[in-house]
Amino acid sequence: MSLQILVISDNDPFAAYLCGLLQSAGHTPLPVCPAKEAFPAVRRRKPDLIVLALEASSVPSLAVEHRVQTPQGPRSVPVIVISDCLRLEAELLQVFDFIPTPLDEKRLFDDLALVALRKSGPQHEEELSSRLACAFSKHILKHTGLHFEARNHAALARGLRKRMAALRMWSFEEYLQYLKLHGEDRHELQRLLQFLTVGETYFFRYPAHFDVLRERLALLKDDPAPVCIWSAGCSTGEEPYSIAMTVMEALPDWSERDIRIIATDINNRSLKRAREGVYSPWSMRITRPDQVQRYFTRVGESFLIRDEVKQLVRFAHLNLSAPCHEPLCEELHGLDAIFCRNVLIYFTTQSAEQMLERFADALAPGGLLFLGHSETLLQHEGLPLSLRRQERSFYYVKGGQPQKESRAPGTPQPEWELTPEQMRLAAQAPTVLAPTVLAPTVLAPTVPAAAVEAPPPAEDSPLPLPAPVTQGATEMFRQARELFDREEFDAALALLEELPQEAPENAEALVLTGFILAGKGELPRAMESCERALKLNDLLAEAYFLKGVLLDAEDRLAEAAAEYRKALLLDHDFIMPRYHMGRLHLRQGRVSDAARELRNSIRILSRWSDDQTIPFSGGLTRAVCMLQLQNELARVA
């Protein structure tokens, strides 16, 4: 079948060479030079395929799944990229194929044949059968250690469909054979993994972890012993380089010391990008300006890691779930710290337990283990690791004593039910008083509930609406919320403290202030802020959630449960108090109640999209949170 192929290139000789190849194969090439004419040409010529042969700086903006309007409706157009910039291959996951230069003509012709065969899609989306799901799971487990059990069927199907859509494949059976055939030579398995493992990374993510590391390293200033840290699951390198920068800041004589930062990952493409050390502004979004100036060189829109940082980090391929027989493994003992954040959620319970035992054995006495916000050791008792808290984050110390704050004797336990008046008001105006900060989306700007125009209440039951907020105060709160979500807590708190000067107090700002103060360990001040918020608006679900978190931190479990229940009565779909309630049930040994809350959380999250962020979760996306909930449910159900 002959194809209409749009050839986009800024290199006239190479474009002519490509057009000759395509024409010799019976296709109709449509050259476009310069590349800036590409977008109008896609709309005007309605091609069957787009071939991009551009410089690296031009490819990302054009290598997207283009859609053109046809008489039958919009249609996606597959894209083949030809480039000498290999790091782009790991980024351009939606393209039909990425062919490095020098051009492999046979591979290009094979691609053309496949595109011609798959020119039209199916009428109905195929369902992933249990048999094929099992076959995919076995293949992925064999080659990566990642395991997709029956409970992960939907997540597996979603990831497969995304990669199949780029290849214009409509049959799971066909894609399974393609995966087995081209898993290595076309890096197909690595591309698929990008859709099966969810999450993102950026420099200094979870800043509290690096504060803890910096404090621990400062104690070693007068100790000449080697420093060895392992970044397990290092992805594209932001984490180990952040560790290196922290070491350089904490130890002024770092260049004269034996510093070893070992960074491992299963994804070779990610490791390649990590070694190159070239990053976009998005990876730098919470990096301080002085750190950018000291540790990076800016070239255009990219940021390059300086060599003095690179020399502290050694990258290596390692499958965490497999027995380690590499020479590298002999170095992974007596470690000062291990970072393994948002990795365990992708493994079976048995594999995760084995990995945690391995981490515990690898740490030196007093060594630190940092996990992701969505991971916990609650179900892994018997390990010589003790929980510590630091600014809304947690970490573990080998051989340390757990932190506990005892409940004051004689403290009364409040009733969890809302008052009749609160129940009546909540039933009358849930949409007015539910704060938009809890809406399950990160795309809409966060606006205090007071800024929402409410319908007039009945004359006999006036609603206790919060005080009006000026437009300037609304913008300040929005900025503070953005800073909070980026974990820039000091800057967010500074803005929030200016709010009373602009307008009367609003409850949402007080709650946000309370969460920041709690993260700093100032629990009494956080509780004071929470109580003030409840006086202004006693139907604010997030305020009850904050109060529950504060009581939970003091091991006042029954009282914490009462506040979580109040939050859920006001907002049934509020994920975090429901999740905390499940965790609290586990601590009390009430396994069936914990399983119920986890199932309810999963049911609610099933209505969200993968890229939506869970409010007050520390930046977790729906997909990561869903995996964590499913794994925890599997442990207790």
XYZ file of C-alpha atoms in Angstrom:
637
model
C 0.000 0.000 0.000
C 1.389 3.387 -1.015
C 1.744 5.982 1.753
C 1.691 9.781 1.671
C 4.785 10.588 3.775
C 5.620 14.062 5.045
C 9.424 14.401 5.239
C 10.498 17.209 7.576
C 14.157 18.197 7.621
C 16.385 21.259 7.759
C 19.082 19.348 5.871
C 18.264 19.576 2.156
C 20.718 16.861 0.967
C 19.507 14.379 3.592
C 15.870 15.218 2.799
C 16.533 14.537 -0.897
C 18.188 11.219 0.004
C 15.185 10.218 2.134
C 12.695 11.192 -0.548
C 14.583 9.055 -3.052
C 14.449 6.037 -0.732
C 10.736 6.452 -0.099
C 9.937 6.919 -3.763
C 11.910 3.793 -4.694
C 9.708 1.834 -2.261
C 6.550 3.015 -4.022
C 5.546 5.762 -1.599
C 4.845 9.458 -2.174
C 7.266 11.714 -0.258
C 6.135 15.247 0.607
C 9.270 17.214 1.587
C 8.989 20.180 3.951
C 11.914 22.589 4.350
C 12.380 24.508 6.554
C 10.976 22.668 9.556
C 8.964 25.686 10.727
C 6.525 24.912 7.903
C 5.822 21.471 9.400
C 2.668 22.198 11.386
C 0.791 23.934 8.530
C 1.887 21.121 6.210
C 0.447 18.448 8.509
C -2.942 20.152 8.508
C -2.881 20.918 4.788
C -1.554 17.672 3.308
C -3.064 15.108 5.757
C -0.203 12.567 5.484
C -0.256 8.884 6.451
C 3.173 9.141 8.112
C 5.596 11.835 9.274
C 9.364 11.323 9.101
C 11.397 13.803 11.159
C 15.096 14.149 10.388
C 16.131 17.160 12.435
C 18.751 18.509 14.772
C 18.228 17.506 18.403
C 17.036 20.970 19.446
C 14.184 20.874 16.916
C 12.895 17.350 17.405
C 11.045 17.489 20.769
C 8.637 20.224 19.729
C 7.672 18.360 16.561
C 7.870 14.688 17.576
C 4.343 14.450 18.867
C 1.405 12.328 17.829
C -0.091 14.679 15.247
C -3.807 14.673 14.530
C -5.341 15.727 11.232
C -8.961 16.344 10.330
C -10.459 14.017 7.726
C -14.030 13.578 6.463
C -14.314 10.647 8.880
C -13.103 12.756 11.815
C -9.712 13.383 13.471
C -6.995 10.804 12.800
C -3.633 10.320 14.493
C -0.519 10.260 12.330
C 2.446 8.040 13.263
C 5.866 9.686 13.540
C 9.316 8.221 12.800
C 12.289 10.200 14.130
C 15.763 9.934 12.584
C 18.429 11.592 14.730
C 21.989 11.296 16.003
C 20.908 12.468 19.482
C 20.409 9.127 21.238
C 19.220 10.618 24.519
C 16.007 11.639 22.769
C 15.012 8.002 22.345
C 14.159 7.666 26.032
C 12.044 10.833 25.871
C 10.097 10.303 22.652
C 7.950 7.398 23.786
C 4.937 8.263 21.639
C 6.728 8.013 18.302
C 6.335 4.986 16.050
C 10.093 4.463 15.908
C 13.343 6.237 16.694
C 16.116 5.363 14.217
C 19.634 6.542 15.077
C 21.989 7.734 12.382
C 23.631 6.469 10.260
C 20.261 5.406 8.894
C 19.420 1.699 8.862
C 17.530 1.526 5.551
C 16.148 -1.976 6.173
C 14.676 -0.866 9.495
C 13.063 2.134 7.807
C 11.520 -0.082 5.102
C 10.264 -2.513 7.767
C 8.618 0.418 9.548
C 6.961 1.573 6.334
C 5.521 -1.888 5.762
C 4.132 -1.988 9.300
C 2.573 1.470 8.981
C 0.923 0.448 5.697
C -0.516 -2.696 7.312
C -1.878 -0.740 10.270
C -3.192 2.253 8.374
C -6.687 1.852 9.799
C -7.504 0.959 13.377
C -10.123 -1.421 14.770
C -13.741 -0.502 15.325
C -13.631 -1.613 18.971
C -10.841 -1.602 21.561
C -9.625 -5.109 22.366
C -9.767 -6.252 25.983
C -6.646 -7.731 27.571
C -7.477 -11.350 28.374
C -6.300 -13.026 31.566
C -4.170 -15.410 29.494
C -2.313 -12.611 27.714
C -2.016 -10.541 30.891
C -0.307 -13.524 32.490
C 1.988 -13.927 29.464
C 3.008 -10.247 29.538
C 3.525 -10.393 33.300
C 5.783 -13.449 33.036
C 7.851 -11.872 30.262
C 8.276 -8.585 32.136
C 9.049 -10.374 35.405
C 11.675 -12.553 33.723
C 13.517 -9.619 32.163
C 13.038 -6.845 34.736
C 11.843 -8.238 38.072
C 8.753 -6.028 37.927
C 5.610 -7.997 38.657
C 2.038 -7.341 37.579
C -0.360 -9.542 39.496
C -4.077 -9.884 38.813
C -4.827 -6.792 40.897
C -2.602 -4.749 38.539
C -4.440 -5.951 35.419
C -5.899 -2.509 34.642
C -2.549 -0.716 35.089
C -0.818 -3.264 32.849
C -3.480 -2.907 30.149
C -3.235 0.909 30.279
C 0.533 0.853 29.835
C 0.386 -1.670 27.003
C -2.270 0.311 25.142
C -0.228 3.509 25.337
C 2.804 1.866 23.779
C 0.694 -0.063 21.254
C -0.989 3.179 20.181
C 2.403 4.634 19.260
C 3.099 1.515 17.175
C -0.440 1.525 15.758
C -0.966 -2.017 16.964
C -4.457 -3.115 17.898
C -3.825 -6.705 18.988
C -2.260 -7.600 22.347
C -1.141 -10.924 20.861
C 0.690 -9.124 18.048
C 2.366 -6.736 20.471
C 3.513 -9.589 22.722
C 5.321 -11.168 19.767
C 6.780 -7.772 18.784
C 7.977 -7.245 22.366
C 9.711 -10.624 22.434
C 11.289 -10.009 19.018
C 12.420 -6.400 19.513
C 12.788 -6.111 23.272
C 16.535 -5.611 22.937
C 17.467 -4.526 19.410
C 14.860 -1.745 19.315
C 14.818 -1.195 23.082
C 11.100 -1.962 23.054
C 11.079 -3.367 26.585
C 12.728 -0.221 27.913
C 10.145 1.937 26.141
C 7.294 -0.117 27.544
C 8.727 0.179 31.060
C 8.311 3.941 30.866
C 4.537 3.391 30.689
C 4.437 0.692 33.356
C 6.411 2.501 36.046
C 4.835 5.747 37.118
C 6.379 8.787 38.718
C 8.739 11.626 38.100
C 12.011 12.841 39.458
C 13.645 16.208 39.872
C 16.538 17.647 41.824
C 16.135 17.697 45.618
C 12.733 16.022 45.576
C 11.569 15.600 49.200
C 13.943 18.320 50.509
C 13.590 17.092 54.100
C 15.479 13.914 53.180
C 18.460 15.945 52.029
C 18.291 18.073 55.172
C 18.596 14.876 57.229
C 21.522 13.683 55.105
C 23.225 17.070 55.405
C 22.897 16.998 59.202
C 24.287 13.459 59.377
C 27.241 14.300 57.121
C 28.035 17.389 59.191
C 28.758 15.057 62.114
C 31.503 13.435 60.016
C 33.528 16.603 59.445
C 36.260 15.456 61.816
C 36.000 11.790 60.831
C 38.222 10.883 57.845
C 36.364 7.610 57.205
C 35.019 7.002 53.668
C 31.459 8.066 52.868
C 29.420 5.640 50.783
C 25.811 6.205 49.683
C 23.620 4.104 47.377
C 20.901 5.542 45.136
C 18.863 2.422 44.292
C 16.552 3.116 41.363
C 18.298 6.328 40.331
C 16.315 6.877 37.106
C 17.817 9.732 35.058
C 20.234 10.883 37.755
C 18.559 13.770 39.540
C 18.599 11.930 42.873
C 22.279 10.833 43.006
C 23.451 14.213 41.754
C 21.357 15.863 44.493
C 23.115 13.571 46.977
C 26.489 14.631 45.570
C 25.636 18.323 45.916
C 24.515 17.738 49.502
C 27.828 16.015 50.262
C 29.746 18.940 48.763
C 27.789 21.418 50.886
C 28.097 19.434 54.122
C 31.788 18.486 53.837
C 34.038 21.404 52.821
C 36.975 19.004 52.296
C 34.956 16.657 50.072
C 37.560 16.759 47.289
C 40.183 15.292 49.655
C 37.964 12.517 51.007
C 36.938 9.070 49.821
C 33.375 9.781 48.624
C 31.472 7.047 46.777
C 27.934 7.565 45.517
C 26.739 4.450 43.709
C 23.670 4.941 41.517
C 21.901 1.938 39.996
C 18.852 1.384 37.821
C 17.360 -1.325 35.642
C 16.737 1.058 32.735
C 19.839 1.426 30.556
C 18.352 4.348 28.644
C 17.788 6.253 31.880
C 21.350 5.474 32.957
C 22.661 6.868 29.687
C 20.820 10.125 30.255
C 22.056 10.213 33.842
C 25.683 9.867 32.729
C 25.206 12.656 30.188
C 23.883 14.933 32.927
C 21.804 17.238 30.718
C 18.520 18.463 32.208
C 15.550 20.630 31.350
C 14.232 23.526 33.463
C 11.450 21.213 34.701
C 14.030 19.079 36.545
C 15.340 22.239 38.224
C 12.034 23.538 39.506
C 12.863 23.501 43.239
C 16.649 23.868 42.952
C 17.923 27.022 44.669
C 19.483 29.689 42.402
C 22.821 29.451 44.228
C 22.882 25.683 43.622
C 22.115 26.185 39.940
C 24.986 28.647 39.657
C 27.470 26.459 41.527
C 26.700 22.988 40.180
C 25.366 23.543 36.639
C 26.384 25.135 33.373
C 23.535 26.552 31.349
C 23.573 26.001 27.592
C 20.496 27.435 25.901
C 17.468 25.921 27.644
C 19.465 23.005 29.083
C 21.375 22.653 32.349
C 24.581 20.570 32.364
C 25.950 19.009 35.554
C 29.486 20.216 36.242
C 32.273 17.636 36.168
C 33.107 18.082 39.859
C 29.610 16.804 40.699
C 29.734 14.017 38.111
C 32.995 12.622 39.448
C 31.356 11.745 42.771
C 28.710 9.503 41.184
C 29.188 6.103 39.551
C 26.261 4.735 37.540
C 25.672 1.026 36.977
C 22.941 -1.295 35.733
C 21.394 -3.404 38.493
C 18.178 -5.374 38.871
C 17.198 -4.934 42.512
C 14.972 -8.000 42.577
C 17.605 -10.423 41.262
C 20.481 -12.008 43.215
C 23.495 -9.753 42.958
C 26.635 -11.400 41.595
C 28.211 -8.307 40.040
C 31.543 -7.004 41.412
C 29.642 -3.837 42.271
C 27.636 -5.729 44.894
C 30.748 -6.231 47.011
C 30.845 -2.460 47.528
C 27.254 -2.270 48.732
C 27.910 -2.839 52.417
C 28.699 -0.610 55.387
C 26.718 2.167 53.700
C 26.054 5.528 55.327
C 22.722 5.933 53.530
C 20.458 4.282 50.970
C 17.918 6.168 48.862
C 15.252 3.881 47.374
C 12.282 6.153 46.831
C 9.110 5.204 44.947
C 10.669 1.927 43.811
C 9.290 -0.773 46.128
C 5.728 -0.151 44.952
C 6.551 -1.819 41.633
C 7.560 -5.158 43.136
C 5.757 -8.065 44.719
C 5.482 -8.187 48.492
C 8.027 -10.997 48.636
C 10.488 -9.128 46.406
C 10.042 -5.924 48.416
C 10.694 -7.789 51.668
C 13.863 -9.328 50.251
C 15.039 -5.926 49.055
C 14.390 -4.341 52.455
C 16.330 -7.111 54.185
C 19.147 -6.511 51.726
C 19.092 -2.768 52.442
C 19.145 -3.363 56.198
C 22.148 -5.685 55.836
C 23.939 -3.191 53.580
C 23.646 -0.267 56.007
C 26.279 0.464 58.615
C 25.040 0.866 62.213
C 23.304 4.231 62.343
C 22.923 4.261 58.548
C 19.910 5.971 56.984
C 17.236 4.506 54.700
C 15.044 6.888 52.705
C 11.871 5.571 51.073
C 9.220 7.386 49.057
C 6.285 9.119 50.723
C 4.004 6.346 49.474
C 6.084 3.530 50.970
C 6.199 2.194 54.491
C 7.768 -0.533 56.629
C 4.639 -1.049 58.725
C 4.161 -4.516 57.274
C 7.838 -5.461 57.518
C 8.403 -6.014 61.207
C 11.588 -7.589 62.471
C 13.954 -5.375 60.500
C 16.573 -3.488 62.576
C 15.235 -0.145 61.332
C 13.540 2.556 63.379
C 11.223 5.237 62.049
C 12.111 8.924 62.339
C 10.137 11.967 61.155
C 11.410 15.163 59.603
C 9.271 17.933 58.064
C 6.338 15.949 56.673
C 8.766 13.239 55.565
C 10.084 10.150 57.260
C 13.190 8.007 57.153
C 14.686 5.012 58.948
C 17.807 4.535 61.048
C 19.521 1.195 61.435
C 19.636 0.252 65.087
C 18.052 3.523 66.259
C 15.234 3.964 68.742
C 11.814 4.937 67.357
C 10.484 8.411 68.028
C 7.337 8.491 70.130
C 5.382 11.243 71.755
C 3.212 10.037 74.610
C -0.351 11.112 75.098
C -0.977 13.396 78.063
C -2.652 11.480 80.935
C -6.340 12.135 81.325
C -6.788 13.707 77.883
C -10.450 13.228 76.948
C -11.374 11.516 73.707
C -13.797 13.673 71.710
C -16.860 12.229 70.029
C -16.285 11.793 66.317
C -19.778 12.685 65.179
C -20.495 16.152 63.834
C -23.055 18.183 65.731
C -26.632 18.175 64.358
C -26.168 21.789 63.228
C -22.975 20.912 61.368
C -24.664 17.949 59.698
C -27.607 20.135 58.616
C -25.349 22.825 57.160
C -23.136 20.287 55.434
C -26.152 18.670 53.800
C -27.508 22.044 52.660
C -24.420 23.490 51.023
C -21.663 20.968 50.363
C -20.639 22.592 47.097
C -20.304 26.007 48.690
C -18.146 25.026 51.601
C -16.049 22.233 50.108
C -12.692 23.907 49.391
C -11.547 23.714 45.794
C -8.061 22.863 47.011
C -9.418 19.333 47.490
C -10.776 18.975 43.983
C -9.133 15.975 42.285
C -7.172 17.913 39.705
C -3.897 19.778 39.455
C -4.792 21.612 36.269
C -7.291 24.068 37.706
C -5.866 26.917 39.811
C -6.346 26.554 43.537
C -8.824 29.129 44.839
C -9.980 29.506 48.442
C -13.562 28.466 49.033
C -14.374 32.002 50.093
C -13.768 33.178 46.547
C -16.524 30.924 45.168
C -19.805 32.708 44.593
C -22.433 30.906 46.654
C -26.196 30.773 46.131
C -28.187 32.723 48.720
C -28.984 30.605 51.805
C -32.434 30.126 53.222
C -33.507 32.965 55.505
C -33.998 30.716 58.512
C -30.600 29.023 58.241
C -27.812 31.458 57.343
C -24.589 29.758 56.265
C -21.404 30.604 58.188
C -19.448 31.610 55.099
C -15.796 32.586 55.594
C -14.894 36.248 55.534
C -14.570 37.737 52.040
C -11.109 37.662 50.551
C -9.672 40.396 48.374
C -8.375 39.646 44.903
C -4.816 40.348 46.082
C -5.179 37.909 48.959
C -6.615 35.277 46.617
C -3.577 35.561 44.361
C -1.224 35.395 47.352
C -2.943 32.245 48.587
C -2.725 30.683 45.120
C 1.013 31.398 45.015
C 1.453 30.011 48.531
C -0.379 26.853 47.521
C 1.886 26.414 44.489
C 4.962 26.842 46.692
C 3.519 24.319 49.149
C 2.964 21.777 46.359
C 6.588 22.285 45.235
C 7.690 21.640 48.843
C 9.091 25.176 49.187
C 7.592 25.417 52.651
C 9.516 28.414 54.003
C 8.546 30.587 51.033
C 4.930 29.408 51.271
C 4.805 30.193 54.987
C 6.226 33.670 54.420
C 3.416 34.434 51.962
C 0.757 32.998 54.243
C 1.964 35.127 57.141
C 1.456 38.240 55.000
C -2.161 37.360 54.240
C -3.754 38.898 57.392
C -2.301 42.245 56.342
C -4.205 42.027 53.049
C -7.549 40.631 54.193
C -9.339 38.995 57.113
C -8.211 35.501 58.030
C -9.433 32.680 55.832
C -9.663 29.114 57.006
C -7.920 27.516 54.024
C -4.796 29.621 54.556
C -4.745 28.699 58.239
C -4.948 25.001 57.380
C -2.077 25.300 54.917
C -0.083 27.135 57.575
C -0.863 24.340 60.010
C 0.475 21.661 57.676
C 3.715 23.603 57.167
C 4.188 24.146 60.905
C 3.508 20.463 61.547
C 6.168 19.564 59.005
C 8.634 21.713 60.934
C 7.779 19.851 64.140
C 5.938 22.829 65.675
C 2.892 20.767 66.637
C 1.399 23.173 69.233
C 1.473 26.089 66.771
C 0.052 23.844 64.057
C -2.822 22.822 66.328
C -3.475 26.465 67.204
C -3.700 27.334 63.501
C -6.014 24.374 62.944
C -8.358 25.399 65.767
C -8.524 28.961 64.433
C -9.475 27.577 61.020
C -12.274 25.502 62.542
C -13.631 28.529 64.396
C -13.863 30.371 61.084
C -15.347 27.417 59.203
C -16.289 24.299 61.142
C -17.311 22.496 57.946
C -13.839 22.495 56.404
C -12.856 18.875 55.748
C -9.139 19.564 55.368
C -9.051 21.236 58.804
C -10.349 18.054 60.443
C -7.807 16.070 58.433
C -5.006 18.325 59.726
C -6.233 17.870 63.280
C -6.273 14.109 62.786
C -2.704 14.140 61.483
C -1.537 16.151 64.497
C -3.238 13.801 66.955
C -1.928 10.799 65.025
C 1.618 12.148 65.391
C 1.120 12.144 69.169
C -0.149 8.530 69.111
C -3.600 9.693 70.217
C -5.125 7.212 67.832
C -8.769 7.213 68.912
C -8.923 11.001 68.765
C -7.158 11.036 65.402
C -9.683 8.532 64.043
C -12.523 10.800 65.196
C -11.108 13.726 63.197
C -10.514 11.593 60.101
C -14.165 10.485 60.271
C -15.332 14.093 60.455
C -13.292 14.934 57.364
C -14.860 11.999 55.512
C -18.375 12.922 56.577
C -17.842 16.326 54.995
C -16.008 15.046 51.906
C -16.577 11.356 51.253
C -14.025 11.293 48.393
C -11.175 12.932 50.337
C -8.457 10.311 49.795
C -5.816 11.181 52.392
C -7.928 10.955 55.594
C -9.351 7.684 54.276
C -5.840 6.369 53.641
C -4.655 7.548 57.071
C -7.675 5.874 58.631
C -6.683 2.591 56.998
C -3.116 2.937 58.257
C -4.414 3.745 61.727
C -6.591 0.602 61.720
C -3.494 -1.449 60.868
C -1.624 0.005 63.835
C -4.535 -1.027 66.032
C -4.600 -4.551 64.581
C -8.006 -4.052 62.914
C -7.079 -5.644 59.605
C -10.594 -5.998 58.155
C -11.343 -2.311 58.821
C -8.040 -1.338 57.220
C -8.830 -3.436 54.140
C -12.242 -1.761 53.855
C -10.719 1.734 53.834
C -8.092 0.697 51.286
C -10.774 -0.760 48.995
C -12.855 2.401 49.303
C -9.810 4.515 48.450
C -9.098 2.389 45.367
C -12.720 2.671 44.259
C -12.620 6.466 44.554
C -9.265 6.754 42.775
C -10.518 4.628 39.881
C -12.499 7.675 38.725
C -9.373 9.839 38.479
C -6.850 10.022 35.644
C -3.255 8.839 36.112
C -1.627 12.280 36.040
C -3.862 13.901 38.656
C -2.185 14.687 41.969
C -3.643 13.637 45.313
C -4.120 16.732 47.530
C -1.994 16.757 50.709
C -0.140 13.593 49.630
C 3.336 15.036 49.138
C 2.908 15.265 45.365
C 1.782 11.695 44.630
C 0.001 11.163 41.352
C -3.132 9.049 41.178
C -1.220 6.245 39.449
C 1.490 5.987 42.115
C -1.065 6.218 44.915
C -3.198 3.517 43.270
C -0.257 1.113 43.053
C 0.591 1.711 46.704
C -3.000 1.129 47.806
C -3.282 -2.052 45.758
C -0.026 -3.409 47.157
C -1.004 -2.613 50.742
C -4.423 -4.187 50.235
C -2.773 -7.342 48.908
C -0.725 -7.570 52.109
C -3.676 -7.331 54.465
C -6.664 -8.743 52.552
